[in-house]
Amino acid sequence: ELTPWYTDYRNSICRFIGMSEHETFNHPIAYLVVVSTAGSDPVAAAKVLVTDIQPPPSPDKACIDPAIPKYYLLLHDPHLAPHVDPQAVLGQLKEVLGSVFLVTLNSVPHSGTPTEHLAPEAVPEPAVSEVWTTALAETSAMLEQLELSMRRTSLASVASGKDSIASPMTDEGFPIFKERPDRIDKHGLLGLGSSSRMDGPAEPQKPQYGAYLTSDDLQGLHIFAKQFATQKLIKHMETSVQQWNEQVASNRRGLTGRLNRLVGLKYFGGGAKAPGAAPVPVTNRQGVTIFPYNAPEMIMRRLADFAFMLRDYRLAFGTYDSVRKDFQGNEKFLKYHAGTQEMLGLTLTLMDGVGRGTVDSYLDAAVSGYHDTNVTLYLARAGMLHYEVLRERGMFREAAPLLIGMTGEDADLRSAMLLEQASMAFLQISNPMVRKYAFHLILAGHRFSKCGLRTHAYRCYVSALEVYSERDWALIEDHVHFTLGRQSFHLGEFEAAVRFFLRLLRASRQSQIQQSSYLREFLYLYKQYAAKSTEMELLALPQVPIPHINTSAVLVSLLETHSGQPKQVASSDEVWDQMETELFREGYAKAGSRALPGTISNRGKTSCAVGEPVFVTFEVENPMNVPIQINNVFLECSFGKADPPKSTLKWSADTRSPDRIEHPEFDLENVSEIALDDKERRKIQLRVFPKQEGEIKVIGVRFTLCGTVPSYCAFVTSTVPGSAASHAHMTLTVTSPMPLLDVIFHAFPSTMLSGQVTRVVLEINNKGNRGLRNLQLKTSHPTFFCIGENSALDATVYGTASDASITMQESFQAGNLIFNLGTSPIQLPAKTEGDPTEDPKTRILASGTTTLIPLWIRGDKVGKQNFRFLFGYQSETTRDDSNYRTLRYNMTTVVHPSLRINAFTRPSGRALDEFILGVEIENLYADGKLVLKQLSSVSPTWAIHPIEEDKGKRAEKACVLEAQQTVFKYFRFKRAVGRPEPSSSSSSSVASAEQIPEIATMRAIERLLLGEDSMRLNAPDLTLYVSSVALSDTSLVSCDTVPFRGLTANSRLQWRLTYLQNLYPGLTVNQLKDLFTFYFTDDVDLSMVWEVAAPIAKTATSTTPTPPTSGHQYVMGINLGMQAPLQALQAGLEPLAAAAKAAAGKALFETTVREKRALITSLLKSRGRDVGPVRVILRSDLQCVHDFEKESVCIVPITITVRNTSWASVADYSLRVIVAPSEDAVPSDTTAPAAEASTLSHDPGFTILGANFASGRLDPEKEASVTFRACFPQPGVYNVGRWRLDVNVEPVPAPEAVEAPRVMVVGSDGVAGKASKLAVVAAAARRDAVEGARASSYVQAPTVPHWITVLDKN
């Protein structure tokens, strides 16, 4: 049973509720007078006892029937009255008193020593010991208190007069346990005086009753009890029932009884008392209405109670129902009416529901009536009976409100148990109401606490906490934890109290006063617990939740925080790890002949030197609304694999703690006191001072809360528990003296526009004890930055043009290899100014020196950008090459939109080597105007020109774009001036072919497929032509500057890698770098230079002009070739691929056949477009005037020029001009004037004089022209743009002279005959591949008409 105490309470209420005026269950029905044969005159003693029990007349006892039968019991003890004949005394009593019973008892212990008048064998041995102990355990205390109650002046004062006349129960329903006065016999029971005790030693505190009774005595008592109950009591009750039923109940069933019940006592028995009239109710001193025992209503109630006790439920139900009607409708009789309703419900329950009405309706009426009359005990009894009925039926939803309604402020104990039962009922509903269950448990615990039952209160709160925990109901959780903490303290559970109060120290909505109270009580509890506990018990307590330490963002640095720029050394996530891996591979692994074997294993660890302090910064927050302080704050560290040394510091307000805690391997900084205001967040920086070389692990931080509670917080550095890198950056690698890098970004922009270029000065300081060299920088956003040299601090983003023309062309040499993206060396100051022979990697930044490096940043992408800077450097000492140190920085910039640029190209109809460029420009900058200064192109082959070159004039005004304004600009692409033309000689053509980026790429792919060597791509430097066209009235700016070239190269590299990865998804980045060049021949990149329009000048002018905000936007990756860059050579790869697959065991990049095949498939199945390489342009006079009277036909020459735009293939072409049929002629009235319409034919036709067919072969980048003569017989408008071009494209055969040296190179490296044989096989495979390459065929036709207008001169 879940709540046995409730069962005991319910049983106590039902058993010991006492006498009441409204029911007769506890009224006496007989007197038992007990006398002993040991007395001198038993008959006289019995008469005296009978006279003493006659109660005096009293209004409080008017309901008790004094005329109840009297029965007598004669006790005979042969040892106390050995010479008395019990049968003779019994006869005398029967003659005088009537019904008498005789019981023989033994009252002396069994003993082998003879007494004065008894022989030993005459003393019988006791049969059963402690026969009454179990029975007296429940009733002894009750009967003792009842004895005290009977001695009082007013029996009703024991309990509320409204509850019962005489009851040993309190108002809450529990017995009254008080000390008995000395005048009461401590050994007797209910009137047994001291004369009935034997002289002897003092009795023990717990006397054993019935220890001397023999088996004959027990059998005699059993016979007496049975005879007394069956022959006397039950017979008397049956006789009374029969008599009352005939005399009273039958009369009340007649017409008079019905009228009496209908009209009431107002007219029948309510007036003056006449002789022989029925007794009327009286009122006692407490104002309680009491019916006399001989009133018909009381007789009927006694009849029903007797019938109920005799189990005649049908008679009892009818009688209860009859008497209920007598009490109905009168407020004075409300208690009587409630009592009958209660018995009707109980009787109907025992009758299995056979009767009028329902059990619920009767018991509800009883509870309501008892509640209105404020009789709490009977209200509790009726309510609990109703609850039992509902629980038996499983109606817990209806039972809970019933129990809650029975609670009140007058009885905390009863209310606590009823609320607890109500919570159980909520939990046993089909859909449990868990929140109501927990809420009423809290109410029950509160009421238990008010009555001092702390164990029950603790149990209720703990059960409710299981529901409320982890629901973010802060106020409820605070109340429960606070109450449980106090209850645990009062119960002596100090550890549990401390644990509960620890949960109150957090951020909550409690007031400042309440949280201050929580903190004071917690500190007091902890002091009490600490005084009684061991060190291990204190360590087992949970961590103190205040102050809150952000352990996931602990920063480890070799330098103090300054300039508001936090060092993100401790942020060891996947991005930082990847960046450091790339920095090692790109910046240090191949820097020299010596590798760095210990670098990768030490990745993420912070390197420090002996005597060099390490700063550990973490954030501390006080979440509470009250100020707190922490004392003796220091780090917890360990050296190597040893355990952390113990540092026990006890804070005292009188003495100051040491500033440094010394250990053999390291020292720790100790902060004596840190005061935190309410809700304050502060960064704390502590230092570690290494003394020996090795590894120091920063594990956590120790502190003392308010000088009382020692606490420890471990640093959590990884979300993956147990991972190898979880504590990497918290591990300090202590080395010999090393350089120490510190950097500061000056004028780093917090916001900028997309494309805006800003210079940032990077201050580099060496604060270590050694010189610094080989400084490398790895950035997370490489397209945003360009690093300069110390000598370029004054360099501008754009240079100044040499002339003031509308166009300008520049050129510079640039490498054509894909370089490492994001890793850049930082050039330190040279030892000797202007020494060109000095290796930049040997430059050293001495200890304690500073240098400034320019850093240009360009807003390449819109949005909030979180830049990560990873600096790597080494010591000047050569023996330290095996290690490098890193420094991590985080900076943030928000990039806003400025310009949106879209570009498109199409072939020009004027020339074969021209393209038309269209640019759509939209101003997205909402806060101002933008001025378009110039458009520049960067290409190895092409240059940009104005669309109308004849004007050659600069714009008269600036090209200003308003917010959200869009403008279209058109330009023309031509071959760059100064570009070397292809040579006609074979040797020159072979040499020039090797300079073509596409050829170099194909050679690298061939070497890859054939496995000739593993060298990187051998692509020479190329010349990039930068051509610019002015868009405003301002002068052009030069793009041949370090910032422009660096930013353009980084953006180009980012686009190039992305493009190649999409085109060849099966290749890795390293493979792409070894196969493809940085630029292809026909690649073009565009840059739109702009600046923010200057605002209108104000009256007050500044002497120092502010430089305008300027920048440029890129359009990357325009290719002006007719074909995809590698389309012409793609066919030659298939035979090479077949040869590569046949070369078993010769793995190039991968070691498995599956990886080889995937690589070859990715190279062969490119995603580029497949189009023909030949361009066609038709030229002729657009209008011809001819005198048809002199000559009957008009002959017009038509020239068709074809050009092979491929640089690696020859094209065989055949061109045929198609004579326009008559239906293809266009009516002359569509283009000719109306006056001449009559002279023009509406259906003219033309012919070709001579051949209309031509064929030939075009070498790479060559062109040929064919002229046809069109013959027009009459005036009209003719479409002569009808032709068909068939093209066969084949790769250029490689000369043997070129292949032979390559074979010799491979065989001359000292490799044995196997390598030479492999080279010969590779060369043969290449020749077979070129010879077996399939020719590609294309058919071309005009897409637009070409009109010629022929007019008659007359």
XYZ file of N, CA, C and O in Angstrom, residues 1106-1210:
420
model
N 39.566 63.840 -47.729
C 39.278 62.437 -47.419
C 39.311 61.639 -48.710
O 38.627 61.991 -49.671
N 40.111 60.568 -48.768
C 40.150 59.783 -50.009
C 38.791 59.163 -50.287
O 38.108 58.707 -49.379
N 38.403 59.170 -51.547
C 37.081 58.614 -51.870
C 37.051 57.107 -51.674
O 38.071 56.421 -51.782
N 35.855 56.614 -51.386
C 35.652 55.168 -51.279
C 35.588 54.591 -52.682
O 34.715 54.963 -53.479
N 36.508 53.706 -53.004
C 36.583 53.154 -54.350
C 36.845 51.660 -54.275
O 37.217 51.120 -53.229
N 36.662 51.030 -55.424
C 36.883 49.598 -55.505
C 36.625 49.118 -56.913
O 36.450 49.900 -57.849
N 36.588 47.841 -57.092
C 36.307 47.273 -58.417
C 35.608 45.936 -58.233
O 35.832 45.213 -57.253
N 34.764 45.625 -59.235
C 34.040 44.370 -59.275
C 34.582 43.529 -60.415
O 34.976 44.050 -61.463
N 34.586 42.210 -60.193
C 35.130 41.279 -61.169
C 34.012 40.553 -61.918
O 32.948 40.271 -61.359
N 34.285 40.262 -63.182
C 33.528 39.268 -63.946
C 34.570 38.296 -64.475
O 35.308 38.596 -65.425
N 34.666 37.141 -63.836
C 35.730 36.191 -64.128
C 35.256 35.134 -65.129
O 34.085 34.788 -65.206
N 36.237 34.629 -65.884
C 36.028 33.411 -66.641
C 35.352 33.563 -67.979
O 34.722 32.614 -68.450
N 35.464 34.725 -68.667
C 34.939 34.842 -70.030
C 35.943 34.195 -70.975
O 37.141 34.513 -70.935
N 35.486 33.277 -71.822
C 36.354 32.625 -72.807
C 35.811 32.929 -74.191
O 34.655 32.616 -74.499
N 36.645 33.553 -75.037
C 36.227 33.997 -76.363
C 36.534 32.985 -77.451
O 36.422 33.306 -78.638
N 36.939 31.789 -77.093
C 37.191 30.772 -78.096
C 35.908 30.185 -78.635
O 34.891 30.113 -77.928
N 35.951 29.766 -79.903
C 34.779 29.127 -80.491
C 34.489 27.793 -79.825
O 33.351 27.400 -79.648
N 35.548 27.057 -79.481
C 35.407 25.760 -78.834
C 35.789 25.870 -77.365
O 36.359 26.862 -76.925
N 35.475 24.796 -76.641
C 35.980 24.688 -75.280
C 37.488 24.607 -75.329
O 38.066 24.127 -76.323
N 38.191 25.066 -74.302
C 39.653 25.168 -74.383
C 40.359 23.884 -74.754
O 41.351 23.907 -75.468
N 39.887 22.719 -74.307
C 40.565 21.456 -74.579
C 39.782 20.571 -75.530
O 40.084 19.385 -75.654
N 38.774 21.154 -76.194
C 37.940 20.314 -77.054
C 38.717 19.780 -78.239
O 38.558 18.638 -78.656
N 39.614 20.578 -78.809
C 40.336 20.148 -80.003
C 41.250 18.972 -79.731
O 41.527 18.175 -80.639
N 41.725 18.839 -78.528
C 42.650 17.763 -78.196
C 41.992 16.614 -77.461
O 42.670 15.660 -77.081
N 40.699 16.709 -77.234
C 40.017 15.691 -76.448
C 40.029 14.342 -77.168
O 40.134 13.301 -76.535
N 39.895 14.371 -78.502
C 39.835 13.108 -79.235
C 41.133 12.329 -79.137
O 41.147 11.098 -79.195
N 42.268 13.026 -78.998
C 43.538 12.324 -78.911
C 43.774 11.638 -77.586
O 44.746 10.906 -77.440
N 42.901 11.879 -76.592
C 43.105 11.274 -75.282
C 42.597 9.839 -75.219
O 43.052 9.066 -74.379
N 41.667 9.473 -76.095
C 41.069 8.140 -75.977
C 42.083 7.028 -76.250
O 42.160 6.064 -75.485
N 42.888 7.102 -77.308
C 43.918 6.047 -77.459
C 44.930 6.053 -76.322
O 45.389 5.009 -75.890
N 45.263 7.264 -75.809
C 46.176 7.311 -74.673
C 45.558 6.681 -73.437
O 46.250 6.018 -72.659
N 44.273 6.886 -73.260
C 43.597 6.285 -72.117
C 43.592 4.773 -72.222
O 43.767 4.057 -71.225
N 43.389 4.261 -73.440
C 43.434 2.814 -73.625
C 44.812 2.263 -73.305
O 44.962 1.208 -72.682
N 45.835 2.997 -73.717
C 47.195 2.568 -73.400
C 47.468 2.624 -71.910
O 48.172 1.784 -71.354
N 46.913 3.634 -71.241
C 47.120 3.748 -69.791
C 46.445 2.607 -69.048
O 46.987 2.075 -68.076
N 45.269 2.220 -69.490
C 44.586 1.103 -68.828
C 45.317 -0.211 -69.058
O 45.276 -1.111 -68.229
N 45.968 -0.321 -70.226
C 46.700 -1.548 -70.527
C 48.008 -1.649 -69.762
O 48.577 -2.732 -69.635
N 48.527 -0.503 -69.277
C 49.808 -0.514 -68.549
C 49.556 -0.969 -67.123
O 49.313 -0.163 -66.226
N 49.549 -2.256 -66.896
C 49.242 -2.795 -65.569
C 50.403 -2.544 -64.619
O 51.563 -2.638 -64.973
N 50.040 -2.248 -63.382
C 51.031 -2.054 -62.337
C 51.723 -0.737 -62.356
O 52.657 -0.528 -61.594
N 51.343 0.195 -63.215
C 52.015 1.501 -63.284
C 51.062 2.558 -62.751
O 50.437 3.289 -63.516
N 50.910 2.620 -61.451
C 50.028 3.596 -60.843
C 50.710 4.949 -60.812
O 51.888 5.057 -60.498
N 49.950 5.985 -61.141
C 50.527 7.324 -61.196
C 50.192 8.088 -59.924
O 51.048 8.364 -59.106
N 48.927 8.468 -59.786
C 48.504 9.181 -58.581
C 47.847 8.220 -57.592
O 47.987 8.366 -56.401
N 47.112 7.260 -58.084
C 46.419 6.307 -57.224
C 47.119 4.961 -57.294
O 47.926 4.700 -58.180
N 46.789 4.107 -56.401
C 47.450 2.804 -56.317
C 46.521 1.664 -56.672
O 46.914 0.523 -56.579
N 45.331 1.924 -57.060
C 44.390 0.859 -57.406
C 43.871 1.093 -58.809
O 43.829 2.222 -59.305
N 43.447 0.010 -59.449
C 42.931 0.098 -60.811
C 41.628 0.889 -60.839
O 41.364 1.646 -61.775
N 40.825 0.727 -59.814
C 39.552 1.447 -59.775
C 39.776 2.959 -59.754
O 39.087 3.726 -60.452
N 40.749 3.427 -58.981
C 41.025 4.856 -58.931
C 41.589 5.357 -60.257
O 41.313 6.477 -60.693
N 42.388 4.522 -60.946
C 42.899 4.919 -62.266
C 41.761 5.122 -63.247
O 41.720 6.107 -63.997
N 40.866 4.174 -63.259
C 39.760 4.277 -64.214
C 38.876 5.489 -63.925
O 38.397 6.151 -64.848
N 38.658 5.753 -62.648
C 37.860 6.940 -62.317
C 38.554 8.217 -62.782
O 37.916 9.155 -63.265
N 39.885 8.268 -62.668
C 40.637 9.434 -63.114
C 40.545 9.598 -64.627
O 40.301 10.689 -65.147
N 40.715 8.517 -65.362
C 40.665 8.593 -66.832
C 39.266 8.967 -67.288
O 39.095 9.777 -68.209
N 38.242 8.391 -66.632
C 36.868 8.724 -67.013
C 36.576 10.193 -66.801
O 35.916 10.848 -67.611
N 37.077 10.770 -65.717
C 36.837 12.188 -65.453
C 37.500 13.073 -66.504
O 36.944 14.089 -66.908
N 38.680 12.671 -66.991
C 39.368 13.466 -68.005
C 38.690 13.357 -69.360
O 38.629 14.316 -70.124
N 38.186 12.168 -69.685
C 37.589 11.973 -71.003
C 36.195 12.555 -71.094
O 35.775 13.020 -72.152
N 35.450 12.533 -70.007
C 34.067 12.987 -70.033
C 33.974 14.385 -69.430
O 33.477 14.595 -68.331
N 34.511 15.337 -70.164
C 34.430 16.723 -69.718
C 33.031 17.260 -69.968
O 32.298 16.790 -70.840
N 32.672 18.267 -69.208
C 31.352 18.871 -69.329
C 31.348 20.093 -70.251
O 30.446 20.909 -70.200
N 32.375 20.258 -71.088
C 32.434 21.400 -71.994
C 31.543 21.217 -73.228
O 31.134 20.109 -73.577
N 31.291 22.303 -73.951
C 30.438 22.243 -75.135
C 31.262 21.790 -76.339
O 32.476 21.950 -76.385
N 30.599 21.235 -77.356
C 31.257 20.714 -78.560
C 30.750 21.503 -79.754
O 29.619 21.302 -80.220
N 31.568 22.441 -80.281
C 31.215 23.254 -81.442
C 32.407 23.272 -82.388
O 33.537 22.906 -82.027
N 32.145 23.704 -83.632
C 33.208 23.769 -84.617
C 34.124 24.946 -84.399
O 33.719 25.990 -83.871
N 35.405 24.847 -84.876
C 36.370 25.924 -84.633
C 36.430 26.981 -85.736
O 37.211 27.924 -85.626
N 35.681 26.830 -86.818
C 35.806 27.711 -87.986
C 34.742 28.800 -87.910
O 33.556 28.519 -87.708
N 35.210 30.043 -88.076
C 34.303 31.183 -88.155
C 34.182 31.636 -89.602
O 35.140 31.588 -90.372
N 32.997 32.144 -89.979
C 32.714 32.562 -91.348
C 32.148 33.977 -91.307
O 31.290 34.277 -90.458
N 32.628 34.826 -92.219
C 32.080 36.173 -92.350
C 31.940 36.499 -93.841
O 32.805 36.153 -94.658
N 30.833 37.086 -94.204
C 30.522 37.420 -95.604
C 30.544 38.925 -95.755
O 29.893 39.644 -94.980
N 31.284 39.427 -96.775
C 31.402 40.854 -97.014
C 30.986 41.153 -98.457
O 31.354 40.433 -99.405
N 30.258 42.256 -98.626
C 29.854 42.733 -99.960
C 29.272 44.128 -99.803
O 29.032 44.597 -98.674
N 29.063 44.776 -100.968
C 28.367 46.062 -100.930
C 26.909 45.818 -100.563
O 26.264 44.902 -101.102
N 26.404 46.647 -99.690
C 25.028 46.484 -99.283
C 24.057 47.095 -100.288
O 22.864 46.749 -100.278
N 24.519 48.005 -101.150
C 23.639 48.650 -102.150
C 24.432 48.851 -103.447
O 25.590 49.275 -103.416
N 23.771 48.545 -104.531
C 24.426 48.671 -105.840
C 23.467 49.346 -106.826
O 22.304 48.927 -106.951
N 23.953 50.422 -107.521
C 23.158 51.140 -108.529
C 23.697 50.766 -109.912
O 24.906 50.953 -110.187
N 22.868 50.252 -110.758
C 23.299 49.734 -112.072
C 22.357 50.205 -113.173
O 21.140 50.314 -112.946
N 22.942 50.464 -114.333
C 22.165 50.894 -115.504
C 21.813 49.640 -116.308
O 22.650 49.093 -117.041
N 20.626 49.161 -116.112
C 20.206 47.934 -116.778
C 19.934 48.134 -118.270
O 19.813 47.158 -119.019
N 19.803 49.420 -118.725
C 19.604 49.641 -120.145
C 20.873 49.384 -120.939
O 20.852 48.908 -122.069
N 22.025 49.705 -120.340
C 23.296 49.464 -121.006
C 23.704 48.014 -120.856
O 24.177 47.382 -121.801
N 23.617 47.513 -119.618
C 23.971 46.118 -119.366
C 22.766 45.437 -118.727
O 22.192 45.956 -117.763
N 22.472 44.283 -119.222
C 21.240 43.613 -118.774
C 21.368 43.003 -117.388
O 20.353 42.727 -116.737
N 22.545 42.746 -116.914
C 22.735 42.137 -115.586
C 23.696 42.988 -114.779
O 24.533 43.704 -115.327
N 23.532 42.873 -113.476
C 24.408 43.572 -112.517
C 25.232 42.527 -111.779
O 24.685 41.615 -111.152
N 26.554 42.660 -111.852
C 27.462 41.704 -111.213
C 28.063 42.358 -109.965
O 28.659 43.436 -110.064
N 27.918 41.663 -108.827
C 28.414 42.168 -107.538
C 29.326 41.107 -106.934
O 28.908 39.951 -106.762
N 30.591 41.463 -106.572
C 31.483 40.482 -105.930
C 31.083 40.253 -104.449
O 30.771 41.196 -103.728
N 31.119 39.017 -104.051
C 30.812 38.609 -102.658
C 32.013 37.838 -102.134
O 32.412 36.824 -102.733
N 32.590 38.321 -101.042
C 33.777 37.689 -100.455
C 33.384 36.977 -99.151
O 32.805 37.588 -98.244
N 33.724 35.723 -99.053
C 33.482 34.927 -97.844
C 34.843 34.544 -97.261
O 35.666 33.928 -97.966
N 35.062 34.926 -96.009
C 36.320 34.644 -95.304
C 36.052 33.605 -94.214
O 35.119 33.748 -93.415
N 36.882 32.579 -94.182
C 36.795 31.528 -93.147
C 38.096 31.555 -92.347
O 39.171 31.756 -92.915
N 37.974 31.333 -91.021
C 39.152 31.369 -90.129
C 39.094 30.184 -89.185
O 38.053 29.888 -88.589
N 40.216 29.522 -89.048
C 40.355 28.437 -88.089
C 40.814 29.031 -86.762
O 41.970 29.445 -86.629
N 39.912 29.108 -85.809
C 40.240 29.713 -84.509
C 40.964 28.757 -83.584
O 41.366 29.157 -82.482
N 41.096 27.507 -83.984
C 41.777 26.544 -83.119
C 43.274 26.766 -83.170
O 43.821 27.167 -84.195
N 43.968 26.504 -82.060
C 45.408 26.632 -82.001
C 46.080 25.271 -81.991
O 47.294 25.178 -81.893
N 45.293 24.197 -82.096
C 45.872 22.850 -81.995
C 45.353 21.905 -83.062
O 45.723 20.735 -83.056
N 44.498 22.356 -83.979
C 43.907 21.451 -84.970
C 43.916 22.132 -86.327
O 43.877 23.371 -86.439
N 43.981 21.286 -87.369
C 43.831 21.756 -88.742
C 42.409 21.473 -89.187
O 41.769 20.528 -88.704
